[in-house]
The first five atom37 places (N, CA, C, CB, O) and aatype in JSON, in Angstrom:
{
  "aatype": [6, 15, 18, 4, 15, 13, 13, 19, 7, 9, 9, 7, 7, 10, 9, 18, 13, 10, 8, 15, 11, 9, 2, 10, 11, 10, 11, 9, 3, 3, 14, 10, 6, 0, 15, 15, 10, 8, 7, 4, 19, 7, 10, 13, 7, 19, 9, 15, 19, 0, 13, 13, 3, 11, 3, 5, 7, 9, 18, 18, 10, 8, 3, 0, 11, 10, 10, 7, 19, 5, 10, 19],
  "atom_mask": [
    [1, 1, 1, 1, 1],
    [1, 1, 1, 1, 1],
    [1, 1, 1, 1, 1],
    [1, 1, 1, 1, 1],
    [1, 1, 1, 1, 1],
    [1, 1, 1, 1, 1],
    [1, 1, 1, 1, 1],
    [1, 1, 1, 1, 1],
    [1, 1, 1, 0, 1],
    [1, 1, 1, 1, 1],
    [1, 1, 1, 1, 1],
    [1, 1, 1, 0, 1],
    [1, 1, 1, 0, 1],
    [1, 1, 1, 1, 1],
    [1, 1, 1, 1, 1],
    [1, 1, 1, 1, 1],
    [1, 1, 1, 1, 1],
    [1, 1, 1, 1, 1],
    [1, 1, 1, 1, 1],
    [1, 1, 1, 1, 1],
    [1, 1, 1, 1, 1],
    [1, 1, 1, 1, 1],
    [1, 1, 1, 1, 1],
    [1, 1, 1, 1, 1],
    [1, 1, 1, 1, 1],
    [1, 1, 1, 1, 1],
    [1, 1, 1, 1, 1],
    [1, 1, 1, 1, 1],
    [1, 1, 1, 1, 1],
    [1, 1, 1, 1, 1],
    [1, 1, 1, 1, 1],
    [1, 1, 1, 1, 1],
    [1, 1, 1, 1, 1],
    [1, 1, 1, 1, 1],
    [1, 1, 1, 1, 1],
    [1, 1, 1, 1, 1],
    [1, 1, 1, 1, 1],
    [1, 1, 1, 1, 1],
    [1, 1, 1, 0, 1],
    [1, 1, 1, 1, 1],
    [1, 1, 1, 1, 1],
    [1, 1, 1, 0, 1],
    [1, 1, 1, 1, 1],
    [1, 1, 1, 1, 1],
    [1, 1, 1, 0, 1],
    [1, 1, 1, 1, 1],
    [1, 1, 1, 1, 1],
    [1, 1, 1, 1, 1],
    [1, 1, 1, 1, 1],
    [1, 1, 1, 1, 1],
    [1, 1, 1, 1, 1],
    [1, 1, 1, 1, 1],
    [1, 1, 1, 1, 1],
    [1, 1, 1, 1, 1],
    [1, 1, 1, 1, 1],
    [1, 1, 1, 1, 1],
    [1, 1, 1, 0, 1],
    [1, 1, 1, 1, 1],
    [1, 1, 1, 1, 1],
    [1, 1, 1, 1, 1],
    [1, 1, 1, 1, 1],
    [1, 1, 1, 1, 1],
    [1, 1, 1, 1, 1],
    [1, 1, 1, 1, 1],
    [1, 1, 1, 1, 1],
    [1, 1, 1, 1, 1],
    [1, 1, 1, 1, 1],
    [1, 1, 1, 0, 1],
    [1, 1, 1, 1, 1],
    [1, 1, 1, 1, 1],
    [1, 1, 1, 1, 1],
    [1, 1, 1, 1, 1]
  ],
  "atom_positions": [
    [[-122.93, 18.18, -75.59], [-123.94, 17.25, -75.14], [-123.28, 16.07, -74.45], [-124.82, 16.78, -76.32], [-122.19, 15.64, -74.84]],
    [[-123.93, 15.55, -73.44], [-123.35, 14.44, -72.68], [-123.33, 13.14, -73.48], [-124.12, 14.24, -71.39], [-122.45, 12.31, -73.27]],
    [[-124.29, 12.95, -74.39], [-124.28, 11.71, -75.16], [-123.11, 11.67, -76.14], [-125.6, 11.57, -75.92], [-122.65, 10.59, -76.5]],
    [[-122.63, 12.82, -76.57], [-121.45, 12.85, -77.44], [-120.21, 12.35, -76.7], [-121.21, 14.29, -77.97], [-119.4, 11.62, -77.26]],
    [[-120.07, 12.73, -75.45], [-118.93, 12.26, -74.66], [-119.02, 10.75, -74.44], [-118.87, 12.99, -73.31], [-117.99, 10.09, -74.34]],
    [[-120.23, 10.21, -74.36], [-120.41, 8.77, -74.24], [-119.84, 8.07, -75.48], [-121.9, 8.42, -74.06], [-119.1, 7.1, -75.35]],
    [[-120.19, 8.57, -76.67], [-119.7, 7.96, -77.9], [-118.19, 8.11, -78.05], [-120.4, 8.58, -79.1], [-117.51, 7.18, -78.49]],
    [[-117.65, 9.26, -77.69], [-116.2, 9.47, -77.74], [-115.5, 8.49, -76.8], [-115.85, 10.93, -77.36], [-114.46, 7.93, -77.15]],
    [[-116.06, 8.28, -75.63], [-115.48, 7.34, -74.67], [-115.52, 5.91, -75.15], [0.0, 0.0, 0.0], [-114.55, 5.17, -75.01]],
    [[-116.64, 5.5, -75.72], [-116.77, 4.13, -76.25], [-115.8, 3.9, -77.4], [-118.22, 3.87, -76.71], [-115.11, 2.88, -77.43]],
    [[-115.75, 4.83, -78.33], [-114.83, 4.68, -79.47], [-113.39, 4.73, -79.0], [-115.09, 5.78, -80.52], [-112.56, 3.96, -79.49]],
    [[-113.07, 5.61, -78.06], [-111.72, 5.68, -77.51], [-111.32, 4.38, -76.84], [0.0, 0.0, 0.0], [-110.18, 3.94, -76.98]],
    [[-112.23, 3.76, -76.12], [-111.97, 2.48, -75.49], [-111.7, 1.38, -76.51], [0.0, 0.0, 0.0], [-110.81, 0.56, -76.32]],
    [[-112.46, 1.38, -77.6], [-112.24, 0.4, -78.66], [-110.89, 0.61, -79.35], [-113.36, 0.46, -79.69], [-110.19, -0.35, -79.66]],
    [[-110.55, 1.86, -79.58], [-109.25, 2.16, -80.19], [-108.12, 1.7, -79.29], [-109.12, 3.67, -80.49], [-107.14, 1.12, -79.77]],
    [[-108.24, 1.96, -77.99], [-107.22, 1.51, -77.04], [-107.09, -0.01, -77.06], [-107.57, 1.99, -75.62], [-105.97, -0.53, -77.13]],
    [[-108.2, -0.71, -77.01], [-108.18, -2.16, -77.0], [-107.53, -2.72, -78.26], [-109.6, -2.7, -76.86], [-106.67, -3.6, -78.18]],
    [[-107.93, -2.21, -79.41], [-107.39, -2.71, -80.68], [-105.91, -2.4, -80.83], [-108.16, -2.11, -81.85], [-105.14, -3.25, -81.28]],
    [[-105.49, -1.2, -80.45], [-104.08, -0.84, -80.57], [-103.23, -1.67, -79.61], [-103.88, 0.66, -80.3], [-102.11, -2.04, -79.95]],
    [[-103.74, -1.95, -78.43], [-103.0, -2.8, -77.49], [-102.82, -4.2, -78.04], [-103.73, -2.86, -76.14], [-101.74, -4.78, -77.92]],
    [[-103.86, -4.75, -78.66], [-103.77, -6.08, -79.26], [-102.79, -6.1, -80.43], [-105.15, -6.55, -79.73], [-102.04, -7.06, -80.6]],
    [[-102.78, -5.03, -81.24], [-101.84, -4.95, -82.36], [-100.41, -4.88, -81.84], [-102.14, -3.72, -83.24], [-99.52, -5.52, -82.4]],
    [[-100.19, -4.11, -80.77], [-98.85, -4.03, -80.18], [-98.38, -5.4, -79.69], [-98.84, -3.04, -79.01], [-97.22, -5.76, -79.9]],
    [[-99.26, -6.15, -79.06], [-98.9, -7.48, -78.6], [-98.59, -8.42, -79.75], [-100.01, -8.06, -77.75], [-97.63, -9.19, -79.7]],
    [[-99.4, -8.34, -80.79], [-99.22, -9.21, -81.95], [-97.91, -8.91, -82.68], [-100.39, -9.07, -82.92], [-97.24, -9.81, -83.17]],
    [[-97.55, -7.63, -82.74], [-96.31, -7.23, -83.41], [-95.1, -7.27, -82.48], [-96.46, -5.82, -83.99], [-93.98, -6.95, -82.87]],
    [[-95.35, -7.68, -81.23], [-94.3, -7.79, -80.21], [-93.56, -6.47, -79.98], [-93.3, -8.87, -80.62], [-92.34, -6.43, -79.86]],
    [[-94.33, -5.4, -79.92], [-93.78, -4.09, -79.63], [-93.7, -3.93, -78.11], [-94.65, -2.95, -80.27], [-94.69, -4.14, -77.42]],
    [[-92.53, -3.57, -77.61], [-92.31, -3.46, -76.18], [-92.87, -2.13, -75.66], [-90.81, -3.59, -75.84], [-92.23, -1.09, -75.8]],
    [[-94.03, -2.17, -75.07], [-94.68, -1.0, -74.48], [-95.42, -1.46, -73.23], [-95.65, -0.29, -75.5], [-96.65, -1.56, -73.24]],
    [[-94.67, -1.74, -72.13], [-95.3, -2.35, -70.95], [-96.37, -1.48, -70.29], [-94.24, -2.67, -69.94], [-97.28, -2.02, -69.67]],
    [[-96.28, -0.18, -70.41], [-97.3, 0.7, -69.83], [-98.42, 1.03, -70.81], [-96.66, 1.98, -69.34], [-99.39, 1.69, -70.45]],
    [[-98.28, 0.58, -72.04], [-99.23, 0.84, -73.13], [-99.49, 2.34, -73.32], [-100.55, 0.14, -72.84], [-100.61, 2.77, -73.59]],
    [[-98.42, 3.11, -73.19], [-98.53, 4.56, -73.32], [-98.83, 4.97, -74.76], [-97.25, 5.24, -72.85], [-99.54, 5.95, -74.99]],
    [[-98.28, 4.23, -75.72], [-98.55, 4.59, -77.12], [-100.01, 4.38, -77.46], [-97.67, 3.78, -78.06], [-100.58, 5.13, -78.25]],
    [[-100.62, 3.36, -76.88], [-102.04, 3.11, -77.13], [-102.9, 4.21, -76.51], [-102.46, 1.75, -76.57], [-103.8, 4.75, -77.16]],
    [[-102.61, 4.53, -75.26], [-103.45, 5.48, -74.55], [-103.19, 6.92, -74.98], [-103.22, 5.36, -73.07], [-104.11, 7.62, -75.4]],
    [[-101.95, 7.35, -74.89], [-101.64, 8.76, -75.17], [-101.46, 9.03, -76.66], [-100.39, 9.17, -74.43], [-101.71, 10.15, -77.12]],
    [[-101.04, 8.02, -77.4], [-100.84, 8.21, -78.83], [-102.13, 8.1, -79.62], [0.0, 0.0, 0.0], [-102.65, 9.09, -80.13]],
    [[-102.65, 6.88, -79.7], [-103.83, 6.64, -80.55], [-105.1, 7.25, -79.98], [-104.03, 5.16, -80.74], [-105.82, 7.95, -80.69]],
    [[-105.38, 6.99, -78.73], [-106.61, 7.52, -78.14], [-106.53, 9.04, -77.99], [-106.9, 6.86, -76.78], [-107.53, 9.73, -78.16]],
    [[-105.35, 9.55, -77.67], [-105.17, 11.0, -77.59], [-105.39, 11.67, -78.94], [0.0, 0.0, 0.0], [-106.02, 12.73, -79.01]],
    [[-104.88, 11.05, -79.99], [-105.11, 11.58, -81.35], [-106.58, 11.56, -81.7], [-104.31, 10.77, -82.39], [-107.11, 12.52, -82.27]],
    [[-107.25, 10.48, -81.36], [-108.69, 10.41, -81.6], [-109.44, 11.5, -80.83], [-109.24, 9.03, -81.22], [-110.37, 12.11, -81.36]],
    [[-109.03, 11.76, -79.59], [-109.67, 12.8, -78.79], [-109.54, 14.17, -79.41], [0.0, 0.0, 0.0], [-110.47, 14.98, -79.37]],
    [[-108.37, 14.44, -79.97], [-108.15, 15.73, -80.62], [-109.01, 15.84, -81.88], [-106.65, 15.91, -80.97], [-109.62, 16.89, -82.13]],
    [[-109.07, 14.79, -82.65], [-109.85, 14.81, -83.9], [-111.35, 14.84, -83.61], [-109.51, 13.58, -84.76], [-112.1, 15.47, -84.35]],
    [[-111.79, 14.19, -82.54], [-113.23, 14.13, -82.24], [-113.81, 15.51, -81.92], [-113.48, 13.19, -81.08], [-115.02, 15.71, -82.05]],
    [[-112.98, 16.45, -81.51], [-113.46, 17.81, -81.26], [-114.06, 18.39, -82.53], [-112.31, 18.73, -80.74], [-115.07, 19.09, -82.48]],
    [[-113.46, 18.09, -83.67], [-113.96, 18.61, -84.95], [-115.35, 18.07, -85.28], [-112.99, 18.25, -86.08], [-116.1, 18.7, -86.01]],
    [[-115.68, 16.92, -84.74], [-116.99, 16.34, -85.02], [-118.06, 16.79, -84.02], [-116.89, 14.84, -85.01], [-119.2, 17.03, -84.41]],
    [[-117.71, 16.91, -82.75], [-118.72, 17.1, -81.73], [-118.75, 18.49, -81.1], [-118.52, 16.11, -80.67], [-119.48, 18.7, -80.13]],
    [[-117.98, 19.45, -81.6], [-118.04, 20.82, -81.09], [-119.39, 21.43, -81.47], [-116.86, 21.68, -81.64], [-119.79, 21.38, -82.63]],
    [[-120.07, 22.0, -80.48], [-121.42, 22.54, -80.74], [-121.43, 23.69, -81.73], [-122.04, 22.99, -79.45], [-122.36, 23.82, -82.53]],
    [[-120.4, 24.54, -81.69], [-120.4, 25.74, -82.53], [-119.86, 25.5, -83.93], [-119.6, 26.81, -81.87], [-120.28, 26.17, -84.87]],
    [[-118.94, 24.54, -84.09], [-118.29, 24.36, -85.39], [-118.22, 22.9, -85.83], [-116.91, 24.93, -85.35], [-117.61, 22.61, -86.86]],
    [[-118.81, 21.97, -85.1], [-118.65, 20.55, -85.36], [-119.39, 20.03, -86.57], [0.0, 0.0, 0.0], [-120.44, 20.54, -86.96]],
    [[-118.82, 19.0, -87.16], [-119.41, 18.36, -88.33], [-120.74, 17.69, -87.96], [-118.44, 17.32, -88.93], [-121.69, 17.71, -88.75]],
    [[-120.81, 17.11, -86.77], [-122.04, 16.45, -86.31], [-123.21, 17.43, -86.26], [-121.83, 15.83, -84.93], [-124.35, 17.04, -86.48]],
    [[-122.94, 18.68, -85.97], [-123.98, 19.7, -85.9], [-124.14, 20.44, -87.23], [-123.67, 20.69, -84.79], [-124.59, 21.59, -87.27]],
    [[-123.76, 19.77, -88.31], [-123.96, 20.24, -89.68], [-123.21, 21.51, -90.03], [-125.41, 20.46, -89.92], [-123.7, 22.35, -90.78]],
    [[-122.01, 21.65, -89.48], [-121.13, 22.74, -89.87], [-120.1, 22.2, -90.85], [-120.45, 23.39, -88.63], [-120.03, 20.99, -91.06]],
    [[-119.32, 23.07, -91.44], [-118.33, 22.61, -92.41], [-117.17, 21.89, -91.72], [-117.8, 23.81, -93.23], [-117.1, 21.85, -90.49]],
    [[-116.28, 21.34, -92.51], [-115.17, 20.53, -91.99], [-113.91, 21.36, -91.76], [-114.86, 19.4, -92.95], [-112.82, 20.81, -91.66]],
    [[-114.05, 22.67, -91.67], [-112.9, 23.54, -91.46], [-112.18, 23.21, -90.15], [-113.33, 25.01, -91.46], [-110.95, 23.18, -90.1]],
    [[-112.94, 22.96, -89.1], [-112.34, 22.64, -87.8], [-111.55, 21.34, -87.85], [-113.43, 22.56, -86.74], [-110.56, 21.18, -87.13]],
    [[-111.98, 20.4, -88.69], [-111.23, 19.15, -88.83], [-109.84, 19.4, -89.34], [-111.96, 18.18, -89.76], [-108.88, 18.8, -88.85]],
    [[-109.7, 20.27, -90.31], [-108.37, 20.64, -90.8], [-107.53, 21.29, -89.73], [0.0, 0.0, 0.0], [-106.33, 21.03, -89.63]],
    [[-108.15, 22.15, -88.94], [-107.44, 22.82, -87.85], [-106.97, 21.79, -86.83], [-108.33, 23.88, -87.18], [-105.83, 21.84, -86.37]],
    [[-107.83, 20.87, -86.47], [-107.46, 19.86, -85.47], [-106.38, 18.9, -86.0], [-108.71, 19.06, -85.06], [-105.55, 18.43, -85.23]],
    [[-106.38, 18.63, -87.28], [-105.36, 17.75, -87.85], [-103.98, 18.42, -87.87], [-105.76, 17.33, -89.27], [-102.95, 17.76, -87.72]],
    [[-103.98, 19.74, -88.06], [-102.71, 20.46, -88.04], [-102.17, 20.47, -86.64], [-102.86, 21.9, -88.58], [-101.1, 21.02, -86.38]]
  ]
}
């Protein structure tokens, strides 16, 4: 569903923003902010599949088996 991608995008944007601020506060040298984008937001994108997949997703009232698969 297209509204699911909207929520994934909004949450991904918030994760990116917060992780970038934490990096600045901890004085971590990441001028391209690759760890924020590819690390944290990428991890969230992989995990979000377990929630929003139409055939096996938790959002569509299926079990959490796919979440375990995505975490591995």
